[in-house]
């Protein structure tokens, strides 16, 4: 999914089917400039945003919306466009050229320019230049008239059809009084929309008045008021026409205090909560009174918010009120008051992060995201301390949900602003630490290292042990990514020491997680599991579901590498449930990636492919370039085993990302997969070349991966007739296999060397859970026995089961496990091949109980793990849609 810069719509989009279809066709045919021409209030802005959402997948360079209502000259045009695409605003004279360079640097990109009719000749010439010089850029413009640029395609947007206008009025008015859709009101509704020239914005505004007036009363009042205001006031833009008269009519009904309140609310982005209005106006009674007055006058409407209602001005009213605010000379004062109110609110929420109150805090931050971003944009140059508070509060949310690239641009801007004030150095270094974390996710590993190094040096010099520990932990994770596991180990240990000296339990847990990740890279899997388990215990006590989910993921990876795939899958699913509950899109994608990998290892290629594709879309949505490359590598490996032509394209794309970020560990993994591709195609020399290149970087991968590379090289050298080289590589692979704990690596090396002592049945069992071992079996020519059909007998009351005539396994004292086995057996006998979801198993095992998601998932995974441990391993299988007993097994009731 491509990135986009489009507002979240609060209402349904109705009508305009023909116009939207025509626009979609022009854009998909790669027309360079399409202009929507129509009167003010015709709904051009909403229509162009709907178009952007409809075609976003066709523009890998993104869809970017820019409001040009305040742009007349060329300089104003380039300034507004630079703001919209988040380019730095210093050196205004160079902005036009920088925008052009930005356009040329991106893949196919779509710009949406709104309200372009007032651009002068020089500004229009600049638009022409951008289109001429950036062949991959397309432009859709809303305007009252055509721009007159060569090659322009024009789509007329006039009044809505009668049926669409009536449907829009009934939809919007029905939120206040459902009787507007009654047949008895049909004639009056038709008359009202005709009075409003069937213009969408005017219809929406007037439809909201049905809580005060009947449709018949509205018809009569509009007849009088719109005749009085047939011409727009001199202060209003000419493009508003009838809409201006409608707003003026509503505005005239307000008292002076209500007008000022409406102007104040207009600075809020995405709505205003009562708590924020209270801080802005000084007391809750005042806030309740003013918001209530505007609500009763139907100038704002309620929207859902976390724990309390939020209120949103109708967009046309908001634009009018902002214009009045600018003319009053109070805009700077009100925007600063808004910034102080929002930062005071978010200071309380940030204290709840990383603890039991984290879900509610994240929900509040999500609701106020647009308001806090507005604070950053408005105050970074005038009150950088406010911008700092807002941006650091948003940091965990933007990391989890993106877009990360826009977050990085704002961090750069605020860091530069804060650097001017010497007394803001502590805040500046917290911002630099956040930037380092974002750079790491964006694949800018060298820049991230410089940030962490700078923060550590400053924190050590000033005695800020907590900040130093935080930076060291991040630095340790970075060094692991860069392929320096010993450096990662040293820094995580130092971070852990600082955390314990400061008695900071949260930092201690996070440092233990980094230590476990370093131990994994060094092949010390049991030590890694111990570190992750200790970290998880602390985080569960602290109460942060977000951090618990991350640590579960680390633990699952170590568990998988140790060979316990079923247990690892349960841990990943538990983490996924936490991430989804919190709306953490990036972490959800991480778990989708891990689950895709497990599907692949189990040989479930279709499920693995689907999981990888979902993860890839999410990483592109949030802007995590590093993990996008990881998914491309893993998906490419899967396609190598599947034998599809897509494998090479995926791996080459992954390799380009890893090289751009100097990510040696991932580059090594990808090179080895391309080597497999060459080997399968019979290109032995090509395979040798890629394996050797991967081997040169293999110390950047986890310890043990080098074992596989030398085993693959030995096999290829043997095929090429280079016996001495083959013996040397294979002997080294066997020697290395004895030094680490991953059973698959050791067995793969032994099979390719022809010295394995494992039983064929054991090899078959392990190969069912490892793609690399399946490759080793195939290349070594190892013959495996056909799988023996499993016979499973289950007591009708579930109190015992037995396999293949073996001893009974008693379940009398394990009620939940017994009930789950009964449900699985019933499904297998009555509906072979049907899986049961974890929710269905929860209901079966604990009838009548309704535990929270986290607890319920854990119960089910524990029961599944127990059944596999006591005798159902290989029979009780996991599938994308749930759990089931193997359809190939002979299952019967006793």
PDB file of N, CA and C in Angstrom, residues 622-701:
ATOM      1  N   UNK A 622       3.286   2.092   7.050  1.00  0.00           N
ATOM      2  CA  UNK A 622       3.874   2.862   8.148  1.00  0.00           C
ATOM      3  C   UNK A 622       5.260   3.397   7.815  1.00  0.00           C
ATOM      4  N   UNK A 623       5.897   2.880   6.757  1.00  0.00           N
ATOM      5  CA  UNK A 623       7.178   3.424   6.322  1.00  0.00           C
ATOM      6  C   UNK A 623       8.404   2.775   6.933  1.00  0.00           C
ATOM      7  N   UNK A 624       8.308   1.508   7.382  1.00  0.00           N
ATOM      8  CA  UNK A 624       9.465   0.809   7.939  1.00  0.00           C
ATOM      9  C   UNK A 624      10.202   0.116   6.794  1.00  0.00           C
ATOM     10  N   UNK A 625      11.233   0.802   6.275  1.00  0.00           N
ATOM     11  CA  UNK A 625      11.953   0.305   5.107  1.00  0.00           C
ATOM     12  C   UNK A 625      12.765  -0.941   5.447  1.00  0.00           C
ATOM     13  N   UNK A 626      13.386  -0.956   6.631  1.00  0.00           N
ATOM     14  CA  UNK A 626      14.214  -2.095   7.012  1.00  0.00           C
ATOM     15  C   UNK A 626      13.397  -3.383   7.019  1.00  0.00           C
ATOM     16  N   UNK A 627      12.262  -3.370   7.678  1.00  0.00           N
ATOM     17  CA  UNK A 627      11.462  -4.582   7.769  1.00  0.00           C
ATOM     18  C   UNK A 627      10.723  -4.889   6.469  1.00  0.00           C
ATOM     19  N   UNK A 628      10.507  -3.891   5.641  1.00  0.00           N
ATOM     20  CA  UNK A 628      10.002  -4.163   4.293  1.00  0.00           C
ATOM     21  C   UNK A 628      10.995  -5.056   3.552  1.00  0.00           C
ATOM     22  N   UNK A 629      12.296  -4.741   3.688  1.00  0.00           N
ATOM     23  CA  UNK A 629      13.325  -5.565   3.059  1.00  0.00           C
ATOM     24  C   UNK A 629      13.357  -6.971   3.624  1.00  0.00           C
ATOM     25  N   UNK A 630      13.147  -7.100   4.947  1.00  0.00           N
ATOM     26  CA  UNK A 630      13.120  -8.426   5.575  1.00  0.00           C
ATOM     27  C   UNK A 630      12.015  -9.281   4.965  1.00  0.00           C
ATOM     28  N   UNK A 631      10.820  -8.701   4.842  1.00  0.00           N
ATOM     29  CA  UNK A 631       9.692  -9.464   4.302  1.00  0.00           C
ATOM     30  C   UNK A 631       9.962  -9.859   2.852  1.00  0.00           C
ATOM     31  N   UNK A 632      10.539  -8.947   2.075  1.00  0.00           N
ATOM     32  CA  UNK A 632      10.852  -9.290   0.686  1.00  0.00           C
ATOM     33  C   UNK A 632      11.821 -10.468   0.622  1.00  0.00           C
ATOM     34  N   UNK A 633      12.814 -10.486   1.519  1.00  0.00           N
ATOM     35  CA  UNK A 633      13.756 -11.602   1.560  1.00  0.00           C
ATOM     36  C   UNK A 633      13.041 -12.906   1.895  1.00  0.00           C
ATOM     37  N   UNK A 634      12.222 -12.882   2.957  1.00  0.00           N
ATOM     38  CA  UNK A 634      11.553 -14.110   3.380  1.00  0.00           C
ATOM     39  C   UNK A 634      10.549 -14.594   2.329  1.00  0.00           C
ATOM     40  N   UNK A 635       9.840 -13.651   1.729  1.00  0.00           N
ATOM     41  CA  UNK A 635       8.892 -14.033   0.681  1.00  0.00           C
ATOM     42  C   UNK A 635       9.639 -14.607  -0.513  1.00  0.00           C
ATOM     43  N   UNK A 636      10.788 -14.018  -0.832  1.00  0.00           N
ATOM     44  CA  UNK A 636      11.608 -14.552  -1.916  1.00  0.00           C
ATOM     45  C   UNK A 636      12.070 -15.975  -1.625  1.00  0.00           C
ATOM     46  N   UNK A 637      12.477 -16.253  -0.369  1.00  0.00           N
ATOM     47  CA  UNK A 637      12.890 -17.608   0.015  1.00  0.00           C
ATOM     48  C   UNK A 637      11.730 -18.594  -0.187  1.00  0.00           C
ATOM     49  N   UNK A 638      10.534 -18.157   0.203  1.00  0.00           N
ATOM     50  CA  UNK A 638       9.368 -19.027   0.037  1.00  0.00           C
ATOM     51  C   UNK A 638       9.129 -19.335  -1.443  1.00  0.00           C
ATOM     52  N   UNK A 639       9.244 -18.301  -2.277  1.00  0.00           N
ATOM     53  CA  UNK A 639       8.991 -18.506  -3.706  1.00  0.00           C
ATOM     54  C   UNK A 639      10.082 -19.363  -4.341  1.00  0.00           C
ATOM     55  N   UNK A 640      11.301 -19.342  -3.769  1.00  0.00           N
ATOM     56  CA  UNK A 640      12.352 -20.247  -4.247  1.00  0.00           C
ATOM     57  C   UNK A 640      11.909 -21.690  -4.042  1.00  0.00           C
ATOM     58  N   UNK A 641      11.404 -21.995  -2.855  1.00  0.00           N
ATOM     59  CA  UNK A 641      10.942 -23.368  -2.604  1.00  0.00           C
ATOM     60  C   UNK A 641       9.728 -23.699  -3.455  1.00  0.00           C
ATOM     61  N   UNK A 642       8.845 -22.706  -3.676  1.00  0.00           N
ATOM     62  CA  UNK A 642       7.654 -22.955  -4.485  1.00  0.00           C
ATOM     63  C   UNK A 642       7.989 -23.062  -5.965  1.00  0.00           C
ATOM     64  N   UNK A 643       9.171 -22.536  -6.357  1.00  0.00           N
ATOM     65  CA  UNK A 643       9.597 -22.615  -7.751  1.00  0.00           C
ATOM     66  C   UNK A 643       8.918 -21.624  -8.662  1.00  0.00           C
ATOM     67  N   UNK A 644       8.514 -20.466  -8.145  1.00  0.00           N
ATOM     68  CA  UNK A 644       7.846 -19.466  -8.989  1.00  0.00           C
ATOM     69  C   UNK A 644       8.853 -18.488  -9.583  1.00  0.00           C
ATOM     70  N   UNK A 645       8.461 -17.835 -10.653  1.00  0.00           N
ATOM     71  CA  UNK A 645       9.345 -16.884 -11.324  1.00  0.00           C
ATOM     72  C   UNK A 645       9.490 -15.572 -10.556  1.00  0.00           C
ATOM     73  N   UNK A 646       8.613 -15.355  -9.589  1.00  0.00           N
ATOM     74  CA  UNK A 646       8.630 -14.110  -8.838  1.00  0.00           C
ATOM     75  C   UNK A 646       9.799 -14.047  -7.855  1.00  0.00           C
ATOM     76  N   UNK A 647      10.400 -15.197  -7.554  1.00  0.00           N
ATOM     77  CA  UNK A 647      11.424 -15.260  -6.509  1.00  0.00           C
ATOM     78  C   UNK A 647      12.577 -14.300  -6.781  1.00  0.00           C
ATOM     79  N   UNK A 648      13.116 -14.304  -7.991  1.00  0.00           N
ATOM     80  CA  UNK A 648      14.298 -13.482  -8.297  1.00  0.00           C
ATOM     81  C   UNK A 648      13.993 -11.992  -8.140  1.00  0.00           C
ATOM     82  N   UNK A 649      12.833 -11.559  -8.621  1.00  0.00           N
ATOM     83  CA  UNK A 649      12.449 -10.149  -8.524  1.00  0.00           C
ATOM     84  C   UNK A 649      12.338  -9.705  -7.066  1.00  0.00           C
ATOM     85  N   UNK A 650      11.729 -10.543  -6.229  1.00  0.00           N
ATOM     86  CA  UNK A 650      11.589 -10.212  -4.817  1.00  0.00           C
ATOM     87  C   UNK A 650      12.939 -10.118  -4.122  1.00  0.00           C
ATOM     88  N   UNK A 651      13.818 -11.059  -4.389  1.00  0.00           N
ATOM     89  CA  UNK A 651      15.127 -11.081  -3.729  1.00  0.00           C
ATOM     90  C   UNK A 651      16.007  -9.927  -4.188  1.00  0.00           C
ATOM     91  N   UNK A 652      15.945  -9.584  -5.461  1.00  0.00           N
ATOM     92  CA  UNK A 652      16.731  -8.444  -5.951  1.00  0.00           C
ATOM     93  C   UNK A 652      16.238  -7.142  -5.326  1.00  0.00           C
ATOM     94  N   UNK A 653      14.920  -7.000  -5.180  1.00  0.00           N
ATOM     95  CA  UNK A 653      14.372  -5.793  -4.540  1.00  0.00           C
ATOM     96  C   UNK A 653      14.808  -5.722  -3.079  1.00  0.00           C
ATOM     97  N   UNK A 654      14.803  -6.864  -2.401  1.00  0.00           N
ATOM     98  CA  UNK A 654      15.256  -6.896  -1.009  1.00  0.00           C
ATOM     99  C   UNK A 654      16.734  -6.538  -0.912  1.00  0.00           C
ATOM    100  N   UNK A 655      17.535  -7.080  -1.823  1.00  0.00           N
ATOM    101  CA  UNK A 655      18.979  -6.833  -1.801  1.00  0.00           C
ATOM    102  C   UNK A 655      19.283  -5.346  -1.969  1.00  0.00           C
ATOM    103  N   UNK A 656      18.533  -4.683  -2.837  1.00  0.00           N
ATOM    104  CA  UNK A 656      18.749  -3.243  -3.042  1.00  0.00           C
ATOM    105  C   UNK A 656      18.471  -2.460  -1.755  1.00  0.00           C
ATOM    106  N   UNK A 657      17.422  -2.826  -1.036  1.00  0.00           N
ATOM    107  CA  UNK A 657      17.114  -2.141   0.220  1.00  0.00           C
ATOM    108  C   UNK A 657      18.193  -2.396   1.265  1.00  0.00           C
ATOM    109  N   UNK A 658      18.656  -3.627   1.378  1.00  0.00           N
ATOM    110  CA  UNK A 658      19.670  -3.952   2.387  1.00  0.00           C
ATOM    111  C   UNK A 658      20.989  -3.241   2.095  1.00  0.00           C
ATOM    112  N   UNK A 659      21.337  -3.157   0.819  1.00  0.00           N
ATOM    113  CA  UNK A 659      22.594  -2.474   0.467  1.00  0.00           C
ATOM    114  C   UNK A 659      22.491  -0.978   0.723  1.00  0.00           C
ATOM    115  N   UNK A 660      21.333  -0.403   0.426  1.00  0.00           N
ATOM    116  CA  UNK A 660      21.161   1.037   0.649  1.00  0.00           C
ATOM    117  C   UNK A 660      21.302   1.391   2.125  1.00  0.00           C
ATOM    118  N   UNK A 661      20.904   0.476   2.997  1.00  0.00           N
ATOM    119  CA  UNK A 661      20.979   0.743   4.434  1.00  0.00           C
ATOM    120  C   UNK A 661      22.224   0.147   5.075  1.00  0.00           C
ATOM    121  N   UNK A 662      23.109  -0.476   4.265  1.00  0.00           N
ATOM    122  CA  UNK A 662      24.339  -1.110   4.778  1.00  0.00           C
ATOM    123  C   UNK A 662      24.002  -2.165   5.831  1.00  0.00           C
ATOM    124  N   UNK A 663      22.946  -2.942   5.560  1.00  0.00           N
ATOM    125  CA  UNK A 663      22.472  -3.952   6.496  1.00  0.00           C
ATOM    126  C   UNK A 663      23.088  -5.295   6.101  1.00  0.00           C
ATOM    127  N   UNK A 664      24.318  -5.550   6.596  1.00  0.00           N
ATOM    128  CA  UNK A 664      25.084  -6.711   6.155  1.00  0.00           C
ATOM    129  C   UNK A 664      24.405  -8.029   6.498  1.00  0.00           C
ATOM    130  N   UNK A 665      23.795  -8.114   7.663  1.00  0.00           N
ATOM    131  CA  UNK A 665      23.174  -9.372   8.080  1.00  0.00           C
ATOM    132  C   UNK A 665      22.085  -9.798   7.111  1.00  0.00           C
ATOM    133  N   UNK A 666      21.204  -8.855   6.765  1.00  0.00           N
ATOM    134  CA  UNK A 666      20.117  -9.181   5.855  1.00  0.00           C
ATOM    135  C   UNK A 666      20.627  -9.387   4.431  1.00  0.00           C
ATOM    136  N   UNK A 667      21.675  -8.665   4.060  1.00  0.00           N
ATOM    137  CA  UNK A 667      22.255  -8.849   2.737  1.00  0.00           C
ATOM    138  C   UNK A 667      22.784 -10.277   2.586  1.00  0.00           C
ATOM    139  N   UNK A 668      23.432 -10.795   3.631  1.00  0.00           N
ATOM    140  CA  UNK A 668      23.958 -12.156   3.589  1.00  0.00           C
ATOM    141  C   UNK A 668      22.843 -13.175   3.399  1.00  0.00           C
ATOM    142  N   UNK A 669      21.765 -13.016   4.143  1.00  0.00           N
ATOM    143  CA  UNK A 669      20.633 -13.945   4.029  1.00  0.00           C
ATOM    144  C   UNK A 669      20.051 -13.916   2.618  1.00  0.00           C
ATOM    145  N   UNK A 670      19.924 -12.723   2.047  1.00  0.00           N
ATOM    146  CA  UNK A 670      19.327 -12.589   0.715  1.00  0.00           C
ATOM    147  C   UNK A 670      20.238 -13.164  -0.359  1.00  0.00           C
ATOM    148  N   UNK A 671      21.528 -12.929  -0.254  1.00  0.00           N
ATOM    149  CA  UNK A 671      22.483 -13.495  -1.227  1.00  0.00           C
ATOM    150  C   UNK A 671      22.415 -15.019  -1.219  1.00  0.00           C
ATOM    151  N   UNK A 672      22.298 -15.617  -0.032  1.00  0.00           N
ATOM    152  CA  UNK A 672      22.223 -17.078   0.029  1.00  0.00           C
ATOM    153  C   UNK A 672      20.968 -17.592  -0.662  1.00  0.00           C
ATOM    154  N   UNK A 673      19.841 -16.851  -0.519  1.00  0.00           N
ATOM    155  CA  UNK A 673      18.597 -17.273  -1.169  1.00  0.00           C
ATOM    156  C   UNK A 673      18.717 -17.188  -2.689  1.00  0.00           C
ATOM    157  N   UNK A 674      19.406 -16.165  -3.195  1.00  0.00           N
ATOM    158  CA  UNK A 674      19.630 -16.076  -4.645  1.00  0.00           C
ATOM    159  C   UNK A 674      20.539 -17.221  -5.085  1.00  0.00           C
ATOM    160  N   UNK A 675      21.483 -17.593  -4.216  1.00  0.00           N
ATOM    161  CA  UNK A 675      22.304 -18.763  -4.511  1.00  0.00           C
ATOM    162  C   UNK A 675      21.467 -20.016  -4.663  1.00  0.00           C
ATOM    163  N   UNK A 676      20.467 -20.205  -3.785  1.00  0.00           N
ATOM    164  CA  UNK A 676      19.545 -21.339  -3.918  1.00  0.00           C
ATOM    165  C   UNK A 676      18.838 -21.304  -5.267  1.00  0.00           C
ATOM    166  N   UNK A 677      18.432 -20.106  -5.664  1.00  0.00           N
ATOM    167  CA  UNK A 677      17.716 -19.957  -6.927  1.00  0.00           C
ATOM    168  C   UNK A 677      18.595 -20.424  -8.088  1.00  0.00           C
ATOM    169  N   UNK A 678      19.858 -19.995  -8.070  1.00  0.00           N
ATOM    170  CA  UNK A 678      20.802 -20.425  -9.120  1.00  0.00           C
ATOM    171  C   UNK A 678      21.010 -21.940  -9.066  1.00  0.00           C
ATOM    172  N   UNK A 679      21.171 -22.486  -7.878  1.00  0.00           N
ATOM    173  CA  UNK A 679      21.412 -23.931  -7.732  1.00  0.00           C
ATOM    174  C   UNK A 679      20.243 -24.723  -8.272  1.00  0.00           C
ATOM    175  N   UNK A 680      19.033 -24.285  -8.004  1.00  0.00           N
ATOM    176  CA  UNK A 680      17.853 -25.007  -8.476  1.00  0.00           C
ATOM    177  C   UNK A 680      17.708 -24.926  -9.993  1.00  0.00           C
ATOM    178  N   UNK A 681      18.259 -23.858 -10.567  1.00  0.00           N
ATOM    179  CA  UNK A 681      18.203 -23.706 -12.025  1.00  0.00           C
ATOM    180  C   UNK A 681      19.358 -24.435 -12.719  1.00  0.00           C
ATOM    181  N   UNK A 682      20.226 -25.088 -11.932  1.00  0.00           N
ATOM    182  CA  UNK A 682      21.360 -25.800 -12.502  1.00  0.00           C
ATOM    183  C   UNK A 682      22.578 -24.939 -12.760  1.00  0.00           C
ATOM    184  N   UNK A 683      22.542 -23.665 -12.329  1.00  0.00           N
ATOM    185  CA  UNK A 683      23.670 -22.749 -12.520  1.00  0.00           C
ATOM    186  C   UNK A 683      24.617 -22.890 -11.320  1.00  0.00           C
ATOM    187  N   UNK A 684      25.490 -23.890 -11.358  1.00  0.00           N
ATOM    188  CA  UNK A 684      26.353 -24.175 -10.212  1.00  0.00           C
ATOM    189  C   UNK A 684      27.364 -23.065  -9.968  1.00  0.00           C
ATOM    190  N   UNK A 685      27.911 -22.494 -11.037  1.00  0.00           N
ATOM    191  CA  UNK A 685      28.893 -21.414 -10.861  1.00  0.00           C
ATOM    192  C   UNK A 685      28.223 -20.173 -10.275  1.00  0.00           C
ATOM    193  N   UNK A 686      26.999 -19.872 -10.742  1.00  0.00           N
ATOM    194  CA  UNK A 686      26.271 -18.740 -10.174  1.00  0.00           C
ATOM    195  C   UNK A 686      25.956 -18.955  -8.711  1.00  0.00           C
ATOM    196  N   UNK A 687      25.550 -20.208  -8.376  1.00  0.00           N
ATOM    197  CA  UNK A 687      25.252 -20.520  -6.974  1.00  0.00           C
ATOM    198  C   UNK A 687      26.494 -20.362  -6.109  1.00  0.00           C
ATOM    199  N   UNK A 688      27.618 -20.851  -6.606  1.00  0.00           N
ATOM    200  CA  UNK A 688      28.881 -20.734  -5.852  1.00  0.00           C
ATOM    201  C   UNK A 688      29.225 -19.271  -5.607  1.00  0.00           C
ATOM    202  N   UNK A 689      29.063 -18.444  -6.648  1.00  0.00           N
ATOM    203  CA  UNK A 689      29.385 -17.015  -6.512  1.00  0.00           C
ATOM    204  C   UNK A 689      28.531 -16.358  -5.425  1.00  0.00           C
ATOM    205  N   UNK A 690      27.225 -16.599  -5.460  1.00  0.00           N
ATOM    206  CA  UNK A 690      26.339 -15.974  -4.465  1.00  0.00           C
ATOM    207  C   UNK A 690      26.594 -16.528  -3.062  1.00  0.00           C
ATOM    208  N   UNK A 691      26.846 -17.835  -2.948  1.00  0.00           N
ATOM    209  CA  UNK A 691      27.148 -18.397  -1.634  1.00  0.00           C
ATOM    210  C   UNK A 691      28.432 -17.795  -1.064  1.00  0.00           C
ATOM    211  N   UNK A 692      29.434 -17.630  -1.933  1.00  0.00           N
ATOM    212  CA  UNK A 692      30.697 -17.055  -1.444  1.00  0.00           C
ATOM    213  C   UNK A 692      30.514 -15.600  -1.015  1.00  0.00           C
ATOM    214  N   UNK A 693      29.717 -14.843  -1.789  1.00  0.00           N
ATOM    215  CA  UNK A 693      29.462 -13.451  -1.396  1.00  0.00           C
ATOM    216  C   UNK A 693      28.690 -13.405  -0.077  1.00  0.00           C
ATOM    217  N   UNK A 694      27.742 -14.309   0.089  1.00  0.00           N
ATOM    218  CA  UNK A 694      27.008 -14.372   1.357  1.00  0.00           C
ATOM    219  C   UNK A 694      27.941 -14.784   2.489  1.00  0.00           C
ATOM    220  N   UNK A 695      28.863 -15.710   2.187  1.00  0.00           N
ATOM    221  CA  UNK A 695      29.799 -16.186   3.203  1.00  0.00           C
ATOM    222  C   UNK A 695      30.701 -15.057   3.687  1.00  0.00           C
ATOM    223  N   UNK A 696      31.059 -14.164   2.763  1.00  0.00           N
ATOM    224  CA  UNK A 696      31.907 -13.033   3.140  1.00  0.00           C
ATOM    225  C   UNK A 696      31.242 -12.107   4.136  1.00  0.00           C
ATOM    226  N   UNK A 697      29.909 -12.112   4.162  1.00  0.00           N
ATOM    227  CA  UNK A 697      29.172 -11.260   5.103  1.00  0.00           C
ATOM    228  C   UNK A 697      28.490 -12.078   6.192  1.00  0.00           C
ATOM    229  N   UNK A 698      28.761 -13.389   6.228  1.00  0.00           N
ATOM    230  CA  UNK A 698      27.958 -14.259   7.081  1.00  0.00           C
ATOM    231  C   UNK A 698      28.193 -14.050   8.562  1.00  0.00           C
ATOM    232  N   UNK A 699      29.345 -13.498   8.952  1.00  0.00           N
ATOM    233  CA  UNK A 699      29.546 -13.245  10.377  1.00  0.00           C
ATOM    234  C   UNK A 699      28.597 -12.163  10.882  1.00  0.00           C
ATOM    235  N   UNK A 700      28.000 -11.427   9.924  1.00  0.00           N
ATOM    236  CA  UNK A 700      26.993 -10.440  10.317  1.00  0.00           C
ATOM    237  C   UNK A 700      25.645 -11.098  10.578  1.00  0.00           C
ATOM    238  N   UNK A 701      25.502 -12.340  10.158  1.00  0.00           N
ATOM    239  CA  UNK A 701      24.261 -13.052  10.442  1.00  0.00           C
ATOM    240  C   UNK A 701      24.390 -13.748  11.791  1.00  0.00           C
TER     241      UNK A 701
END
